[in-house]
Short mmCIF file of C-alpha atoms in Angstrom, two decimals:
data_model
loop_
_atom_site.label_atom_id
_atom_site.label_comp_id
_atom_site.label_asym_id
_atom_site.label_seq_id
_atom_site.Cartn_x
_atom_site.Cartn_y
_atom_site.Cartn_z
CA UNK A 970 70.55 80.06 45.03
CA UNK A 971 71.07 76.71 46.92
CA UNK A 972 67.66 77.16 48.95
CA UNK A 973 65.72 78.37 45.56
CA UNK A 974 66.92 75.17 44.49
CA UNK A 975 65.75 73.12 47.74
CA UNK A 976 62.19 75.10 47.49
CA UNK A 977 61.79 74.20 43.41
CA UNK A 978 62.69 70.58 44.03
CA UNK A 979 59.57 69.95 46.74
CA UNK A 980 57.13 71.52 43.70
CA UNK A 981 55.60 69.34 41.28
CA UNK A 982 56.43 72.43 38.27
CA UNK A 983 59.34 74.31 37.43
CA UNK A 984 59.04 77.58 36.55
CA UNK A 985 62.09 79.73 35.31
CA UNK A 986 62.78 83.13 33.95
CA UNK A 987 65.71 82.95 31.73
CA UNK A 988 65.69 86.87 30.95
CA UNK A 989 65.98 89.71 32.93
CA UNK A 990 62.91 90.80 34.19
CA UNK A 991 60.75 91.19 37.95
CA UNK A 992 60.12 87.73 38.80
CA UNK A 993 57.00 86.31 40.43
CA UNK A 994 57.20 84.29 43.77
CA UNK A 995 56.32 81.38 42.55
CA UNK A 996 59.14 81.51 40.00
CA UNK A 997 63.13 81.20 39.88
CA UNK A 998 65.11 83.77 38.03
CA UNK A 999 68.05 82.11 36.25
CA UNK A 1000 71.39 83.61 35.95
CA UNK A 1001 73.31 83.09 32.95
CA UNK A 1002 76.55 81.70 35.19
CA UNK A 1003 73.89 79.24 36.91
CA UNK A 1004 75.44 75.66 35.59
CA UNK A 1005 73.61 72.37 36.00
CA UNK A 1006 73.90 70.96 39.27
CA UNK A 1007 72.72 67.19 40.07
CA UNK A 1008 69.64 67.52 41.68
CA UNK A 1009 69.16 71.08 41.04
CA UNK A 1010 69.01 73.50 37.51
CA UNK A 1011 71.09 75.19 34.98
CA UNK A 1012 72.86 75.67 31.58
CA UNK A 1013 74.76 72.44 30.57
CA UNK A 1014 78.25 73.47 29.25
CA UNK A 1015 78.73 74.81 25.77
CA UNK A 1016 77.08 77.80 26.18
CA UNK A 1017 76.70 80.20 23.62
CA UNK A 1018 74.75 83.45 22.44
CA UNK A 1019 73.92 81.02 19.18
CA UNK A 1020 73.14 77.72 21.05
CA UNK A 1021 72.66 76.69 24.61
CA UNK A 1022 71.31 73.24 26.71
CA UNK A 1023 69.44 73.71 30.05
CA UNK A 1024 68.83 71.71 32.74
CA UNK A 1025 66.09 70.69 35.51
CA UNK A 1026 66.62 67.49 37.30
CA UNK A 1027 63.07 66.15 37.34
CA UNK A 1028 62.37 62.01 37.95
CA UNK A 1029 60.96 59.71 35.66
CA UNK A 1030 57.71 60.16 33.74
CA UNK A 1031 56.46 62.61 31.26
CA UNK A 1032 56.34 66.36 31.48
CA UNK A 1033 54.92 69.47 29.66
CA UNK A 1034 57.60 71.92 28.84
CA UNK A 1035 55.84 75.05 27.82
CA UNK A 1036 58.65 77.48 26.76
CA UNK A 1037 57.75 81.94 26.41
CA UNK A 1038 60.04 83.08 23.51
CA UNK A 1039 61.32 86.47 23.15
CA UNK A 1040 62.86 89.47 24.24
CA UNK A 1041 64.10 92.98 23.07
CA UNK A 1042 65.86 91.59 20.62
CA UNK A 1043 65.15 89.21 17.46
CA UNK A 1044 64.91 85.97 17.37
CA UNK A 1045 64.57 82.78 15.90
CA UNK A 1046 64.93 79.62 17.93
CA UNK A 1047 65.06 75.95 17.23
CA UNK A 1048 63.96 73.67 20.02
CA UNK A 1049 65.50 69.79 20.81
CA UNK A 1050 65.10 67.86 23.83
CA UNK A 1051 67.05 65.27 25.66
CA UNK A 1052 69.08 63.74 22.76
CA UNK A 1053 68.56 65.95 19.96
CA UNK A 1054 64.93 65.64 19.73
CA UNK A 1055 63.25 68.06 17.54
CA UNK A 1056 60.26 69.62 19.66
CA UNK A 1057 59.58 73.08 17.58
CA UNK A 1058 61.78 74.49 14.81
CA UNK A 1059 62.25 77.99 13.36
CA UNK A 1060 59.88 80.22 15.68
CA UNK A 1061 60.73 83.76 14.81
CA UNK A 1062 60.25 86.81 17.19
CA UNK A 1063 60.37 90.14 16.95
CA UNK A 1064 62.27 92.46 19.20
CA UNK A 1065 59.38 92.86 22.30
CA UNK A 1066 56.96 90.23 21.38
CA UNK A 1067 56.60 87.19 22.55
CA UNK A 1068 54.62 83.81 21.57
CA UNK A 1069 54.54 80.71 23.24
CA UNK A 1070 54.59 77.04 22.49
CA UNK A 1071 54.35 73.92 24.97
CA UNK A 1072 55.40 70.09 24.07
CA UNK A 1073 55.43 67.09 26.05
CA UNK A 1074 58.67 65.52 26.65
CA UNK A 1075 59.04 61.52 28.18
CA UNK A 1076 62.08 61.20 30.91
CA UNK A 1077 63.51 58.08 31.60
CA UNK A 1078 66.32 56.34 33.42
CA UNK A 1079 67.61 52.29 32.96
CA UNK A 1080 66.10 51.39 36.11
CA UNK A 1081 63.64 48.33 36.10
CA UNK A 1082 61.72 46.84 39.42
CA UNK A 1083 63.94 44.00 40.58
CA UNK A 1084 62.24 40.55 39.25
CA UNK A 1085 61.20 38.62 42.60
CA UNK A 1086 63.71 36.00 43.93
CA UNK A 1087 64.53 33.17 41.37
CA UNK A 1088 62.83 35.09 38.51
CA UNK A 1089 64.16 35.80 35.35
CA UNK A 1090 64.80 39.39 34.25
CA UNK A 1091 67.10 42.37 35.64
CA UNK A 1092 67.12 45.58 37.43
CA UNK A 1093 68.35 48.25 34.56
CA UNK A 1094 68.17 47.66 30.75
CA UNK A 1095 71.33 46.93 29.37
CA UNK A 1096 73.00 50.13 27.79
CA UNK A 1097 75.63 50.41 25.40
CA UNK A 1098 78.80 52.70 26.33
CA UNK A 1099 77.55 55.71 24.41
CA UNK A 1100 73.84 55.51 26.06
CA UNK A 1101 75.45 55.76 29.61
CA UNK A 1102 76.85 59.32 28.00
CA UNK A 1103 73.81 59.92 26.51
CA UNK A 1104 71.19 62.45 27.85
CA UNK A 1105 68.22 59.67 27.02
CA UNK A 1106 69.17 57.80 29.75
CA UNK A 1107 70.12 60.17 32.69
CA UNK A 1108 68.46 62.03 35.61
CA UNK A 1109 66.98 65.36 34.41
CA UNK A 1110 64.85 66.91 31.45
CA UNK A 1111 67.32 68.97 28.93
CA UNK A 1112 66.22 71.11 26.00
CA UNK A 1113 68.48 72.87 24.02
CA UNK A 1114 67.83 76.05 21.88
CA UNK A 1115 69.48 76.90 18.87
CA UNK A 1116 70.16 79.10 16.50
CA UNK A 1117 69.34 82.58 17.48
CA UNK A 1118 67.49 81.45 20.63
CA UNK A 1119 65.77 84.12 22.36
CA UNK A 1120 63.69 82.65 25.71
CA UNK A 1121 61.78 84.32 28.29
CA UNK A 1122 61.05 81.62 30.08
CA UNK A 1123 60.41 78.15 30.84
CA UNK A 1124 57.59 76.25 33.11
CA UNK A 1125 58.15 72.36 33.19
CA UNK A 1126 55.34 70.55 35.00
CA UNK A 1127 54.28 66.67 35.46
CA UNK A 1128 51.14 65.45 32.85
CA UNK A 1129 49.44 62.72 31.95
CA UNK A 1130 49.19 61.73 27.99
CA UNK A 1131 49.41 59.03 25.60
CA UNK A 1132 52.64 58.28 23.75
CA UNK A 1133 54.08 57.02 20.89
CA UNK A 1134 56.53 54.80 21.68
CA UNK A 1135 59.13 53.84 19.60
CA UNK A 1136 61.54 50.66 19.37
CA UNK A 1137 63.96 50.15 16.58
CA UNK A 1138 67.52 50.42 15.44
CA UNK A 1139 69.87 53.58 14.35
CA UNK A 1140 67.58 54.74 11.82
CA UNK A 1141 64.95 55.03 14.22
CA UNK A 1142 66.88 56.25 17.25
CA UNK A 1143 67.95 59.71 19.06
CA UNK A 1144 70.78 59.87 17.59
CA UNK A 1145 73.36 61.86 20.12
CA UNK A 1146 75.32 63.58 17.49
CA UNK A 1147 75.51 65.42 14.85
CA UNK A 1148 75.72 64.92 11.54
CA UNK A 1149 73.95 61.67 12.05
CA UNK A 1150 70.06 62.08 12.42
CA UNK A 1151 66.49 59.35 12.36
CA UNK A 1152 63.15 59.56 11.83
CA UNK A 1153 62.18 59.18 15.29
CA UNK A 1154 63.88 62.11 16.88
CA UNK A 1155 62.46 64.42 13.86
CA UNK A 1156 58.62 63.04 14.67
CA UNK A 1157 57.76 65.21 17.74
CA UNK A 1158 58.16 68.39 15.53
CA UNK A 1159 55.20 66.81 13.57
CA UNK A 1160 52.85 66.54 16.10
CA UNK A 1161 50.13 68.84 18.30
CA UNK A 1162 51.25 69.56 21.72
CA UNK A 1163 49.21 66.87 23.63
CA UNK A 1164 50.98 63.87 22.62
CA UNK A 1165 54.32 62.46 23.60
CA UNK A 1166 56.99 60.43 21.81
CA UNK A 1167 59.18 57.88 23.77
CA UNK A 1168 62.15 57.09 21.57
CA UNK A 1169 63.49 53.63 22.72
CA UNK A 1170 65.14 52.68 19.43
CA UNK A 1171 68.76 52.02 19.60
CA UNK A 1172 71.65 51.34 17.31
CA UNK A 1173 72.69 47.84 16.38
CA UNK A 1174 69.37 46.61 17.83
CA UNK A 1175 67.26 43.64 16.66
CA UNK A 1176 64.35 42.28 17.41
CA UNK A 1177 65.98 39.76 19.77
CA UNK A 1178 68.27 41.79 21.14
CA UNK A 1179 65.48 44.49 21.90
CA UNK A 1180 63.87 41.83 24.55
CA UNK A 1181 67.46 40.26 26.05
CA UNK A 1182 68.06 43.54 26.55
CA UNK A 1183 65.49 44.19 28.75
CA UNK A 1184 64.70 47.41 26.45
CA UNK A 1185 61.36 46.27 25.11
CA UNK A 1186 60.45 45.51 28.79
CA UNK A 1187 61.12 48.92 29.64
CA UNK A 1188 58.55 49.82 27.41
CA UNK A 1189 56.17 47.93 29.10
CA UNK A 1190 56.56 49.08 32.40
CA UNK A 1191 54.59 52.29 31.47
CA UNK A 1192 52.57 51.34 28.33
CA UNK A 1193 49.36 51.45 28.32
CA UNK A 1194 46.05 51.48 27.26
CA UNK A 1195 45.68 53.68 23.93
CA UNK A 1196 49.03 54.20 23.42
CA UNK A 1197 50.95 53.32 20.33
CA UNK A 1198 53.86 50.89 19.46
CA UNK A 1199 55.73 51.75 16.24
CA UNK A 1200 58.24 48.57 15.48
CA UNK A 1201 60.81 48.98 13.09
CA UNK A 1202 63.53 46.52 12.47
CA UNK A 1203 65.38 44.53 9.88
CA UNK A 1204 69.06 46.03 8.82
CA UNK A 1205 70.63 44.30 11.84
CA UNK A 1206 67.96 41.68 11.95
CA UNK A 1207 69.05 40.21 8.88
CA UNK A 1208 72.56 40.08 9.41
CA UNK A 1209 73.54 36.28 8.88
CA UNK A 1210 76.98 37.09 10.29
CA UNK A 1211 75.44 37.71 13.67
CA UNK A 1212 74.61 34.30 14.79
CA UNK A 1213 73.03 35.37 18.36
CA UNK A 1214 70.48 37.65 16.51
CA UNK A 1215 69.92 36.84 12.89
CA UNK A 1216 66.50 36.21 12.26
CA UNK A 1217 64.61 34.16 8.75
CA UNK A 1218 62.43 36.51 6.72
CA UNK A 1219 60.26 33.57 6.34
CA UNK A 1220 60.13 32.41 9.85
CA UNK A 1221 61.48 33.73 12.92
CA UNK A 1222 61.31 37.42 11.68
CA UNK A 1223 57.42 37.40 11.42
CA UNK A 1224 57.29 35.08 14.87
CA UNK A 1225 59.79 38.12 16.86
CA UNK A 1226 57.25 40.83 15.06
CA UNK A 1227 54.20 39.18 16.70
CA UNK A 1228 55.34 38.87 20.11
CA UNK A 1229 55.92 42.77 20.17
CA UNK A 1230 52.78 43.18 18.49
CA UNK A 1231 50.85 40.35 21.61
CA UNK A 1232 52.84 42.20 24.25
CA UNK A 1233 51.24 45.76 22.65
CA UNK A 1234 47.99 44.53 22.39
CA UNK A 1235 47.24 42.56 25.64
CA UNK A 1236 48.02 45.82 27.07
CA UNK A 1237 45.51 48.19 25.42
CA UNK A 1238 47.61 49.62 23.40
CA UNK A 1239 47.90 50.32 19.63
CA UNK A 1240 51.01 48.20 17.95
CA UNK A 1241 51.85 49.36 14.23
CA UNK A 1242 54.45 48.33 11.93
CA UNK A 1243 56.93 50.22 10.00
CA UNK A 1244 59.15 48.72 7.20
CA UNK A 1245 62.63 49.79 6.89
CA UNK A 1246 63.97 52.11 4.69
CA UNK A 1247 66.45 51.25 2.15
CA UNK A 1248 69.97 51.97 2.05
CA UNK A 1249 71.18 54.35 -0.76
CA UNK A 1250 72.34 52.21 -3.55
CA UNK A 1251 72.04 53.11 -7.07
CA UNK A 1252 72.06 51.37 -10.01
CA UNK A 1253 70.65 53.06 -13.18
CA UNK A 1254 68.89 55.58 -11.36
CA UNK A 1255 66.62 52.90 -9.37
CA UNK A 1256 67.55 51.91 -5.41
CA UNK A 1257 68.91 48.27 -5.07
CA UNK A 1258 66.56 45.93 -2.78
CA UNK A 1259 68.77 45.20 0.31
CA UNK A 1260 65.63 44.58 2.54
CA UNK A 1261 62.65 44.01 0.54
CA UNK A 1262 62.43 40.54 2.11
CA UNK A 1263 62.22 41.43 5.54
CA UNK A 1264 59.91 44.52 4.11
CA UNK A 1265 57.42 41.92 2.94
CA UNK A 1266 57.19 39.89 5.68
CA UNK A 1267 56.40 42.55 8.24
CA UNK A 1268 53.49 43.63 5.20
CA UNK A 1269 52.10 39.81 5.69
CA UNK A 1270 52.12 40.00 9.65
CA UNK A 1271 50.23 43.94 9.33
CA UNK A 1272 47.77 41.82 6.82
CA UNK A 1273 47.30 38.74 9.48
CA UNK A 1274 47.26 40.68 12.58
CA UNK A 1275 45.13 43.30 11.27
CA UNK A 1276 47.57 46.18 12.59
CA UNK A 1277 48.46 49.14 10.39
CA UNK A 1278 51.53 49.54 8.39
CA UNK A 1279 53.82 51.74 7.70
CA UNK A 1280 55.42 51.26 4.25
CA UNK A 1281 59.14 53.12 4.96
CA UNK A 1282 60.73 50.91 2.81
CA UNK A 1283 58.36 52.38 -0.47
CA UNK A 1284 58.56 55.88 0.49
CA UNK A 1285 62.28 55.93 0.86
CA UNK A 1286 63.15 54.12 -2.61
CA UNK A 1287 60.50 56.80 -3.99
CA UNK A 1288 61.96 59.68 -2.60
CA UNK A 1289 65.64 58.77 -3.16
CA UNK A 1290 64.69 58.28 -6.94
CA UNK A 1291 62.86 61.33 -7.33
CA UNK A 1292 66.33 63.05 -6.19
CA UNK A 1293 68.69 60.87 -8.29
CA UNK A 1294 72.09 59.46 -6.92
CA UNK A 1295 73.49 63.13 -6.91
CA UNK A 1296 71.05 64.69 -4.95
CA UNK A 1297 70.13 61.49 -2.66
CA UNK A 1298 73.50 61.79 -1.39
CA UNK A 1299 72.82 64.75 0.43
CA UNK A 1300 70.17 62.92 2.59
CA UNK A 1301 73.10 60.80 4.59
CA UNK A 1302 75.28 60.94 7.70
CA UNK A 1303 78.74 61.53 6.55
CA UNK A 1304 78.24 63.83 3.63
CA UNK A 1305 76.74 60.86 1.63
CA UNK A 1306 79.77 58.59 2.97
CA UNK A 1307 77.22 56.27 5.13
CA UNK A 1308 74.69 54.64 2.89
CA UNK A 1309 72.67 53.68 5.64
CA UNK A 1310 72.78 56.09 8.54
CA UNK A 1311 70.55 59.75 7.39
CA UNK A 1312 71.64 63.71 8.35
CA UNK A 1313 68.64 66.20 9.44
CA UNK A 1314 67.52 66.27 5.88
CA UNK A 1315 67.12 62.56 5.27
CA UNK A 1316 65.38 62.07 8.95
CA UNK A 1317 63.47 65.19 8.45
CA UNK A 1318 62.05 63.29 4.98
CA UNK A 1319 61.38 60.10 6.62
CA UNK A 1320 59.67 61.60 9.53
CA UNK A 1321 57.45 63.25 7.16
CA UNK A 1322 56.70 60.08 5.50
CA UNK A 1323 55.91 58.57 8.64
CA UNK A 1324 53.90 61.15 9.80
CA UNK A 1325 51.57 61.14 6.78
CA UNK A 1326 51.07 57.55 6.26
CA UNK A 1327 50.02 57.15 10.29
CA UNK A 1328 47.69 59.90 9.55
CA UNK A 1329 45.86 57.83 6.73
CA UNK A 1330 46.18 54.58 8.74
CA UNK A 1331 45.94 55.35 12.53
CA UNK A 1332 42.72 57.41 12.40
CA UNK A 1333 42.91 57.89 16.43
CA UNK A 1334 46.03 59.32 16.33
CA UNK A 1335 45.69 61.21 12.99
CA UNK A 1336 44.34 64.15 15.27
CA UNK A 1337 47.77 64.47 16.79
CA UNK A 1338 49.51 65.28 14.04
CA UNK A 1339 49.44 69.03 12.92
CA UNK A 1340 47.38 69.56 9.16
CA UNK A 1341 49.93 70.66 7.36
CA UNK A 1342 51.91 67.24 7.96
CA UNK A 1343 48.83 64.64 7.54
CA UNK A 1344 49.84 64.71 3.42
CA UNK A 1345 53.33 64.02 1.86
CA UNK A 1346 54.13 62.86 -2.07
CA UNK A 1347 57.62 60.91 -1.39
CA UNK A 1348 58.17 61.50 -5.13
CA UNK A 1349 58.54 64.63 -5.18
CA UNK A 1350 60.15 65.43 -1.71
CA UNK A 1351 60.06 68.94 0.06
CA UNK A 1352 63.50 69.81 0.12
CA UNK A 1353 62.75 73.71 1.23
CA UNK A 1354 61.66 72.21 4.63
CA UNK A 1355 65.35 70.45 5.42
CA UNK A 1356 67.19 73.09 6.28
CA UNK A 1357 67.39 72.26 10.64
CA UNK A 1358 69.36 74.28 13.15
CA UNK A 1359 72.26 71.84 13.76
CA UNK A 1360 72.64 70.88 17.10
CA UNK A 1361 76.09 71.66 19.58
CA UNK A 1362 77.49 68.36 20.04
CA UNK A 1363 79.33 66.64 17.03
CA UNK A 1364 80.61 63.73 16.49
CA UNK A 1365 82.55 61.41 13.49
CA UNK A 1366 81.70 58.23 14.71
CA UNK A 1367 79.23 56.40 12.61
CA UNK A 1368 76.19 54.65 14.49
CA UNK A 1369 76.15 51.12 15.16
CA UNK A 1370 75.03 48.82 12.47
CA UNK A 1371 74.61 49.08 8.50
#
């Protein structure tokens, strides 16, 4: 197994058989006891006939996963990748046939080229504790198949695409456990197969803290022409209590939005603003404006730097009122405990939102998203569609920030 291993790792493309059956020459046949090994390939632990992570170590940069389900049994199989990020959901099999689907799936690491001598800058972006146990940040591609997962086979190989790239806080972000759940890790389950999604939204970020900590110059290393910047931020941002980071609706908010937005465009790419969504607070049946400041000024900076917006902050008051405070609830991390933070349902909603409006005002990259997700009513939200194969890691500790 050790030289299959050596042999895989000089390739450019992984290709793996996960089920029994002859396998090719060009391929490696995968034994359920094969574990991860650093460098190498395998089943991360936790594995289970109803949910399972594998494994290829594979360096940084973005690859096609194209993943063969089936077998001689039924099956129906939820895909995530890296940190919980939905990639295909619900694909049903029959015993003996097969269908395949491919997705495109960024890999990164903290590394940064050193700044020359007497420069300004770092080496790695600064992670938090629970990023350095993260699988955003570390050195291999995993994807992890749930529910009744039945898969053939897997090939992972090197491409070239444009990307979405995302920078945020927690209700944007990958976030590692369950119950809690964002928009941005529900988006690549909305989109056709030739188009990537880089999640680089954190929890507890701000717009300052985004560039001190070197995370917005990550993005930058590899963005680039035609790509798109979606910038979401504000619950953290307008936190008067944190002095280092607070930032003036009126002033320094739109001034932080429009250096992300100059750094996005003198590169090519696309930059596009998304307001926040509220927090779930009720008061005779309407949602209670926590944000609607910060929501208008990134509406005047769309409106003077002619970039598309995103209106989050409308479609989540809409769709939390069309549910009531009852229903609403069930839309949030914590069984409705967290106001702020969502569950698969809420992120899955969002997502849809975002989906839709980016179709109506990013024509170039409404072709990426699949039909039946270019149209959504917030007020009258799909809650048949919510239902998402939990994923196996669980947690009870709330995100970072409010």
């Amino acid at each position: 197994m050790l030289t299959a291993i050596l042999m895989a790792a000089t390739i450019s493309t992984w290709r793996f058989d996960l089920a029994p059956q002859p396998t090719a020459p060009d391929r490696i046949a995968v034994q359920p006891s094969q574990t991860y090994q650093p460098g190498g390939y395998g089943f991360e632990p936790q594995l289970t006939p109803d949910g399972y992570a594998f494994s290829a170590a594979v360096p940084e940069g973005l690859y096609r996963v194209t993943v063969r389900f089936g077998s001689a049994q039924a099956g129906r199989t939820t895909v995530k990748a890296e940190a919980r990020r939905l990639m295909a959901r619900d694909i049903v099999t029959a015993p003996g046939v097969y269908q395949t689907r491919s997705f495109i799936v960024p890999v990164r690491g903290p590394a940064l080229a050193a700044p020359p001598a007497n420069a300004p800058g770092g080496a790695a972006v600064v992670l938090t504790p629970q990023e350095l146990a993260s699988r955003t940040w570390d050195d291999r591609l995993t994807l992890e198949f749930l529910d009744h997962p039945q898969v053939a086979a897997i090939d992972i190989a090197p491409v070239e695409a444009p990307v979405i790239y995302l920078a945020g806080d927690s209700t944007v972000t990958d976030q590692p456990s369950e119950p809690a759940a964002s928009w941005g890790q529900m988006l690549p389950a909305l989109l056709g197969p030739d188009i990537a999604v880089a999640n680089h939204a954190q929890s507890g970020e701000t717009l300052k803290s985004f560039i001190s900590q070197l995370r917005l110059a990550k993005i930058l290393t590899t963005l680039k022409a035609g790509d798109w910047l979606l910038i979401q931020f504000g619950h953290n941002d307008q936190k008067v209590q944190w002095p280092q980071t607070y930032v003036d609706p009126e002033t320094t908010y739109p001034a932080y939005l429009k250096v992300f937005i100059a750094e996005a465009k003198r590169r090519g790419a696309h930059p596009v603003l998304v307001t926040s969504p509220e927090r779930r607070n009720f008061r005779d049946g309407r949602i209670q404006d926590t944000l609607g400041a910060y929501a208008e000024a990134a509406r005047k900076v769309a409106r003077e730097e002619d970039v598309p917006l995103i209106d989050l902050n409308d479609a989540s008051r809409r769709i939390y009122e069309a549910l009531g405070p009852d229903q609403a609830a069930s839309l949030f991390n914590d069984g409705g405990a967290d106001r702020t933070h969502h569950d698969n349902a809420g992120a899955w909603l969002l997502a849809r939102a975002v989906a839709a409006q980016l179709a109506e005002k990013a024509p170039d990259l409404a072709a990426h998203i699949a039909p039946e997700f270019r149209t959504f009513t917030p007020d009258a939200p799909p809650m048949s569609e919510t239902d998402i194969a939990p994923s196996l890691s669980a947690s009870r500790e709330r995100p970072r920030g409010d």
